[in-house]
Structure formats: structure tokens, C-alpha cells
Amino acid sequence: MLNLNKIKRARYYIFFFLLPALLVYTVFMIMPLFNSMRMSFYTGQGIVPDQFCGFQNYIRLFTQFPFQDRIFNAFSNNVKFFLMVSIFQNVTGFFLAVLVTRKIRGTRFFRTFYFLPTALSVIVVGFLFKLMLNPVWGIFDKMLRGVGLDFIIRPWLGGSATALPVLAAVTAWHMIGIPLVFFTAGIDGIPEDIIEASRIDGINIWGEIRHIIFPLLKPIIGIVVILTFVGNFSEFEIVYAMESVQGDPAFATDIFGSFFYRTTFGTMMNVVSDVGLGAAIATIMFILILTGVIFFLRLSWRER
């Protein structure tokens, strides 16, 4: 009886400490989300559309030019963007985590050093890389000429084939601190006796990664992939900083974030905005992200 009372009191304490965060999350996340869904069924001029139109905004998105082309193009670019960022950021972060968890001199410094880019603003990072990749005065092309690689120089942000991979590489470099922290914590949590036993058996570093580290980090890898997926499918700033909300060149970098912004608030070239249509795009983004998160969670749970 005494234990039951303690358990009940503990539940009250947990609820008491969670309540402020729950209220803040409800006011600033849940309520705007449902309000955005509601607005997707309205149309009209101004920041608050007031004419109910049912599913007309969704029908326009999937049947009317140019929205029909733009939404499928944004989806395709977002999938490519997510795959490229995931491969570069998470694979590199994994091997960096293996390196910084070795018992060698200087690893504490590199744990902090590799996380520094993540502490910078996306806008600042995007603007700096845009300057570095400038074909006239950018330092990147000058470095390539300096080492005799002139033949691979091209308009990195101006070519349809290179613009999206460049944005993905910059995003991966900027956010590499996140998987590094998760993987480092996971590797540090592996019991030392398991590692020592494998070394006594003569297993090398690749065998250690393949048979011990990677299998034990699968749940963490699942979490990192989910975070990458959510971040990439709601990304906007890097496109805004390095290209434009038009998704230049020729919509090659147009992802859901830029498509949503352009439709909702208009641009210098197209001042016409449609908040109801933008709310419909935001709702589709939410459904895609929710579906992806459930999919990756089920995969992660199946591996446990």
C-alpha cells in the first residue's frame, strides 16, 4: 500500500514538471498546426483567407499548372536532398565518432571542433559558402586551380546538375555535429569489456565496427535518420541563403520549404500570395513527415 502511494505521488510529480512544457508545446506547436490545417480549406486575399472552399486548394495543387509541376518537382528534389544529406552527414558522422572515441591524444579537442559548424546560423553558413563558391572571386575555384584541378571547375550554384548536391553537401557539413554527438554517446556507452574481449580475440578495427559498434548503434542510427528526415523535409533557410525562394537554377533546388514560402508570401517576381494554398502545402508537408517518421520508427523497432 505504501509503495502504491509512492508510485501515485511520483506520477503527480512527473505530470507537474511536464505540464509547463506541454502547455508551451500546445500553444506554439499544436494549435498553429491545427489552425494551418483549417486555413487550407479557405481561400481569399490577405493574410487570413475567409472564403470556405473545401478541398479546392488541394485540387489546384495536384491538377492546375504550374502548381502541379512544382509540387512533384519539390517532392523529387526533397527526396534527393534527404538521401544525399543522409549519406554524407550520417556516414561521415559515424566514422568521425569512431575516431574521436579512440584512446588517442587530442580526441577531446576534435569532439568540440567537429561540433562547431552546427553552432553557426544556417543563414551565415549559406552566405559564406555562396561567397566561397562565387565563380569570379570565390576561394574554392582558386584552390582547385592551385592544385591543377581546373577541369572540374564549373558554376557550382548555377548549374542544374550541381546546385542541389552542393546545397546538400553544405547542409551535411553544417549539421554533422548532431549525428556525431549521438554516435559518440552510443559508442561511449558500449561496455568496455566487450571491446577488450574482441581485441583479445584478434579482431581489427573494421571487425569491431561491423560486429560490435554498428549492431549496437542501430537504434541510435534510426533516431538520427528520423531527425535528418524531419529536418530535410522542413528545410528552407539553406535554399534561401544560397539560391533564392524560386529554387534557382530552373527550380533545381526548389524543395517544399521554398515552394511553401513562395506560394504563401509571394516573391519579388510574383507578388501574388495565397495563404490558403500555402496552408495546403504545409499540411501536405506535415502528412509526408508524419508518414516518414512512422515508417522509420517501425523499421527501427523491427531491428531491436
Coordinates of C-alpha atoms in Angstrom, one line a residue:
M1 CA 0.0 0.0 0.0
L2 CA 2.9 2.3 0.9
N3 CA 4.6 1.6 -2.4
L4 CA 1.4 2.3 -4.4
N5 CA 1.1 5.7 -2.7
K6 CA 4.7 6.5 -3.6
I7 CA 4.1 5.5 -7.3
K8 CA 1.0 7.7 -7.4
R9 CA 2.9 10.7 -5.9
A10 CA 5.7 10.1 -8.4
R11 CA 3.2 10.2 -11.3
Y12 CA 1.8 13.5 -10.0
Y13 CA 5.4 14.9 -9.8
I14 CA 6.1 13.8 -13.3
F15 CA 2.9 15.4 -14.6
F16 CA 3.6 18.6 -12.6
F17 CA 7.1 19.0 -14.2
L18 CA 5.9 18.1 -17.7
L19 CA 2.8 20.5 -17.6
P20 CA 4.7 23.8 -18.4
A21 CA 6.4 22.2 -21.4
L22 CA 3.1 20.6 -22.5
L23 CA 1.4 24.0 -22.4
V24 CA 4.1 25.8 -24.3
Y25 CA 4.2 23.0 -26.9
T26 CA 0.4 23.1 -27.3
V27 CA 0.2 26.9 -27.7
F28 CA 3.2 27.3 -30.1
M29 CA 3.1 24.0 -32.0
I30 CA -0.2 22.0 -31.8
M31 CA -2.6 25.0 -32.0
P32 CA -0.8 26.6 -35.0
L33 CA -0.7 23.2 -36.7
F34 CA -4.4 22.7 -36.5
N35 CA -5.1 26.3 -37.4
S36 CA -2.9 25.8 -40.5
M37 CA -4.9 22.7 -41.5
R38 CA -8.1 24.7 -41.0
M39 CA -6.9 27.5 -43.2
S40 CA -6.0 25.0 -46.0
F41 CA -9.8 24.8 -46.6
Y42 CA -10.2 28.5 -47.1
T43 CA -9.3 30.9 -49.9
G44 CA -9.2 34.7 -50.3
Q45 CA -6.9 37.7 -50.3
G46 CA -4.9 38.8 -47.3
I47 CA -3.1 37.1 -44.5
V48 CA -6.4 35.4 -43.2
P49 CA -8.4 33.8 -46.0
D50 CA -12.1 33.8 -45.2
Q51 CA -13.9 32.1 -48.0
F52 CA -14.5 28.4 -47.4
C53 CA -13.6 26.3 -50.5
G54 CA -13.5 22.7 -49.2
F55 CA -10.7 20.7 -50.9
Q56 CA -10.3 23.2 -53.8
N57 CA -6.8 24.2 -52.7
Y58 CA -5.6 20.6 -52.8
I59 CA -7.3 20.0 -56.2
R60 CA -5.5 23.1 -57.5
L61 CA -2.2 21.8 -56.2
F62 CA -2.4 18.5 -58.0
T63 CA -4.3 19.5 -61.2
Q64 CA -3.6 23.1 -62.0
F65 CA -0.5 24.5 -63.8
P66 CA 2.1 25.4 -62.5
F67 CA 1.3 24.1 -59.1
Q68 CA 1.0 20.5 -60.4
D69 CA 4.6 20.6 -61.8
R70 CA 6.0 22.5 -58.9
I71 CA 4.7 20.2 -56.1
F72 CA 6.0 16.9 -57.8
N73 CA 9.3 18.7 -58.6
A74 CA 9.6 19.8 -54.9
F75 CA 8.9 16.3 -53.7
S76 CA 11.5 14.8 -56.0
N77 CA 14.1 17.4 -55.0
N78 CA 13.3 16.9 -51.3
V79 CA 13.8 13.1 -51.6
K80 CA 17.2 13.6 -53.4
F81 CA 18.2 16.2 -50.9
F82 CA 17.4 13.9 -47.9
L83 CA 19.3 10.9 -49.5
M84 CA 22.4 13.0 -50.2
V85 CA 22.5 14.7 -46.8
S86 CA 21.8 11.4 -45.0
I87 CA 24.6 9.5 -46.8
F88 CA 27.2 12.3 -46.4
Q89 CA 26.3 13.6 -43.0
N90 CA 25.5 10.3 -41.2
V91 CA 28.1 8.1 -42.7
T92 CA 30.8 10.7 -42.1
G93 CA 29.5 11.4 -38.6
F94 CA 29.6 7.7 -37.8
F95 CA 33.3 7.3 -38.8
L96 CA 34.3 10.5 -37.1
A97 CA 32.5 9.3 -33.9
V98 CA 34.6 6.0 -34.2
L99 CA 37.8 8.1 -34.5
V100 CA 37.1 10.5 -31.6
T101 CA 36.2 7.6 -29.3
R102 CA 39.6 6.0 -29.8
K103 CA 42.0 6.4 -26.9
I104 CA 44.4 8.7 -28.7
R105 CA 45.7 12.1 -27.9
G106 CA 43.6 15.1 -29.0
T107 CA 40.2 13.4 -29.3
R108 CA 38.6 15.7 -26.7
F109 CA 39.5 18.7 -28.8
F110 CA 38.2 17.1 -32.0
R111 CA 34.8 16.3 -30.3
T112 CA 34.3 20.0 -29.8
F113 CA 35.9 21.1 -33.1
Y114 CA 33.6 18.9 -35.3
F115 CA 30.5 20.3 -33.5
L116 CA 31.4 24.0 -34.0
P117 CA 29.8 24.3 -37.5
T118 CA 26.4 23.1 -36.0
A119 CA 26.5 26.1 -33.6
L120 CA 26.5 28.6 -36.5
S121 CA 23.4 30.1 -38.1
V122 CA 22.2 28.4 -41.3
I123 CA 21.9 31.8 -43.0
V124 CA 25.5 32.7 -42.1
V125 CA 26.8 29.3 -43.3
G126 CA 24.9 29.6 -46.5
F127 CA 26.1 33.1 -47.3
L128 CA 29.7 32.3 -46.5
F129 CA 29.6 29.2 -48.8
K130 CA 27.9 31.3 -51.5
L131 CA 30.9 33.7 -51.4
M132 CA 33.4 30.9 -51.4
L133 CA 31.7 29.3 -54.5
N134 CA 31.5 32.5 -56.4
P135 CA 32.9 31.8 -59.9
V136 CA 34.6 35.3 -60.1
W137 CA 36.2 35.9 -56.7
G138 CA 35.4 32.7 -54.8
I139 CA 38.2 31.0 -53.0
F140 CA 37.0 27.4 -53.9
D141 CA 37.7 27.7 -57.6
K142 CA 41.1 29.3 -56.9
M143 CA 42.1 26.4 -54.7
L144 CA 41.1 24.0 -57.4
R145 CA 43.3 25.9 -59.9
G146 CA 46.1 25.9 -57.4
V147 CA 46.2 22.1 -57.3
G148 CA 45.8 21.7 -61.0
L149 CA 42.1 20.7 -61.0
D150 CA 40.9 23.4 -63.4
F151 CA 39.0 20.8 -65.5
I152 CA 36.4 20.2 -62.7
I153 CA 35.6 23.9 -62.2
R154 CA 32.0 24.8 -63.0
P155 CA 29.3 27.2 -61.9
W156 CA 28.5 25.2 -58.7
L157 CA 25.4 27.1 -57.8
G158 CA 24.4 28.0 -61.3
G159 CA 24.2 24.5 -62.9
S160 CA 21.1 22.4 -62.6
A161 CA 23.2 19.2 -62.1
T162 CA 25.4 20.6 -59.3
A163 CA 23.3 23.1 -57.3
L164 CA 21.2 20.6 -55.3
P165 CA 24.3 18.4 -54.4
V166 CA 26.2 21.5 -53.3
L167 CA 23.4 22.6 -51.0
A168 CA 23.2 19.0 -49.6
A169 CA 26.9 19.0 -49.0
V170 CA 26.8 22.3 -47.2
T171 CA 23.9 21.2 -45.1
A172 CA 25.6 18.0 -44.2
W173 CA 28.8 19.8 -43.2
H174 CA 26.8 22.3 -41.1
M175 CA 24.7 19.6 -39.3
I176 CA 27.4 16.9 -38.9
G177 CA 27.7 17.7 -35.2
I178 CA 24.2 16.2 -34.5
P179 CA 25.0 12.6 -35.6
L180 CA 28.5 12.9 -34.2
V181 CA 27.1 13.6 -30.7
F182 CA 24.6 10.8 -30.9
F183 CA 27.1 8.2 -32.2
T184 CA 29.8 9.3 -29.8
A185 CA 27.4 8.9 -26.8
G186 CA 26.4 5.5 -28.2
I187 CA 29.9 4.2 -28.6
D188 CA 30.9 5.5 -25.2
G189 CA 28.0 3.5 -23.8
I190 CA 29.3 0.2 -25.1
P191 CA 30.7 -1.8 -22.2
E192 CA 34.5 -1.7 -22.3
D193 CA 34.8 -5.5 -21.6
I194 CA 33.1 -6.3 -24.9
I195 CA 35.6 -4.2 -26.8
E196 CA 38.5 -5.6 -24.8
A197 CA 37.4 -9.2 -25.4
S198 CA 37.1 -8.6 -29.1
R199 CA 40.6 -7.2 -29.2
I200 CA 42.0 -10.2 -27.3
D201 CA 40.4 -12.4 -29.9
G202 CA 42.4 -10.5 -32.5
I203 CA 39.5 -8.6 -34.2
N204 CA 40.7 -5.5 -36.1
I205 CA 39.0 -2.1 -36.2
W206 CA 36.8 -3.0 -39.2
G207 CA 35.7 -6.1 -37.5
E208 CA 35.0 -4.1 -34.3
I209 CA 32.8 -1.7 -36.3
R210 CA 31.0 -4.4 -38.3
H211 CA 30.3 -6.9 -35.5
I212 CA 30.1 -4.7 -32.4
I213 CA 29.7 -1.0 -32.9
F214 CA 27.3 -1.0 -35.9
P215 CA 24.8 -3.6 -34.5
L216 CA 24.7 -1.9 -31.1
L217 CA 24.2 1.6 -32.6
K218 CA 21.2 0.6 -34.8
P219 CA 18.6 2.2 -32.5
I220 CA 20.6 5.4 -32.5
I221 CA 21.1 5.3 -36.2
G222 CA 17.3 5.1 -36.5
I223 CA 16.9 8.2 -34.4
V224 CA 19.5 10.1 -36.4
V225 CA 17.8 9.2 -39.7
I226 CA 14.4 10.4 -38.4
L227 CA 15.9 13.7 -37.2
T228 CA 17.6 14.1 -40.6
F229 CA 14.4 13.3 -42.4
V230 CA 12.3 15.8 -40.4
G231 CA 15.0 18.5 -40.8
N232 CA 15.4 18.0 -44.5
F233 CA 11.7 17.9 -45.4
S234 CA 11.1 21.1 -43.4
E235 CA 14.3 22.8 -44.7
F236 CA 14.1 26.3 -46.2
E237 CA 16.9 28.5 -45.0
I238 CA 19.8 27.0 -46.9
V239 CA 17.9 27.4 -50.2
Y240 CA 17.0 31.0 -49.3
A241 CA 20.6 31.9 -48.4
M242 CA 22.5 30.2 -51.3
E243 CA 19.9 30.4 -54.1
S244 CA 16.5 32.0 -53.9
V245 CA 12.9 31.2 -53.0
Q246 CA 12.5 30.5 -56.7
G247 CA 14.6 27.4 -56.3
D248 CA 17.2 28.5 -58.9
P249 CA 18.5 27.4 -61.3
A250 CA 15.3 26.4 -63.1
F251 CA 13.7 25.0 -59.9
A252 CA 16.6 22.6 -59.5
T253 CA 16.8 23.4 -55.8
D254 CA 13.1 24.0 -55.2
I255 CA 12.1 21.9 -52.2
F256 CA 8.9 22.0 -50.1
G257 CA 10.1 24.8 -47.9
S258 CA 10.8 27.2 -50.8
F259 CA 7.6 26.2 -52.6
F260 CA 5.6 26.9 -49.5
Y261 CA 7.2 30.3 -48.9
R262 CA 6.9 31.4 -52.5
T263 CA 3.2 30.4 -52.6
T264 CA 2.2 31.8 -49.2
F265 CA 4.1 35.1 -49.2
G266 CA 4.9 35.8 -52.9
T267 CA 8.3 36.9 -54.2
M268 CA 9.8 40.0 -55.9
M269 CA 8.9 38.5 -59.3
N270 CA 5.4 37.3 -58.2
V271 CA 3.9 39.5 -55.5
V272 CA 0.6 37.5 -55.6
S273 CA 0.4 35.4 -52.4
D274 CA -2.2 32.7 -51.5
V275 CA -2.2 31.8 -47.8
G276 CA -4.9 29.2 -48.2
L277 CA -2.9 27.4 -50.9
G278 CA 0.3 27.7 -48.8
A279 CA -1.6 26.2 -45.8
A280 CA -2.5 23.2 -48.1
I281 CA 1.2 22.8 -48.9
A282 CA 2.1 22.9 -45.2
T283 CA -0.5 20.3 -44.5
I284 CA 0.9 18.0 -47.2
M285 CA 4.4 18.5 -45.7
F286 CA 3.1 17.5 -42.3
I287 CA 1.5 14.4 -43.7
L288 CA 4.7 13.4 -45.5
I289 CA 6.9 14.0 -42.5
L290 CA 4.5 12.1 -40.2
T291 CA 4.3 9.2 -42.6
G292 CA 8.1 9.1 -42.9
V293 CA 8.6 9.2 -39.2
I294 CA 6.2 6.3 -38.6
F295 CA 7.9 4.3 -41.4
F296 CA 11.4 4.8 -39.9
L297 CA 10.2 4.2 -36.4
R298 CA 8.7 0.9 -37.4
L299 CA 12.0 0.0 -39.2
S300 CA 13.9 0.9 -36.1
W301 CA 11.7 -1.1 -33.7
R302 CA 11.9 -4.1 -36.0
E303 CA 15.7 -4.0 -35.7
R304 CA 15.6 -4.1 -31.9

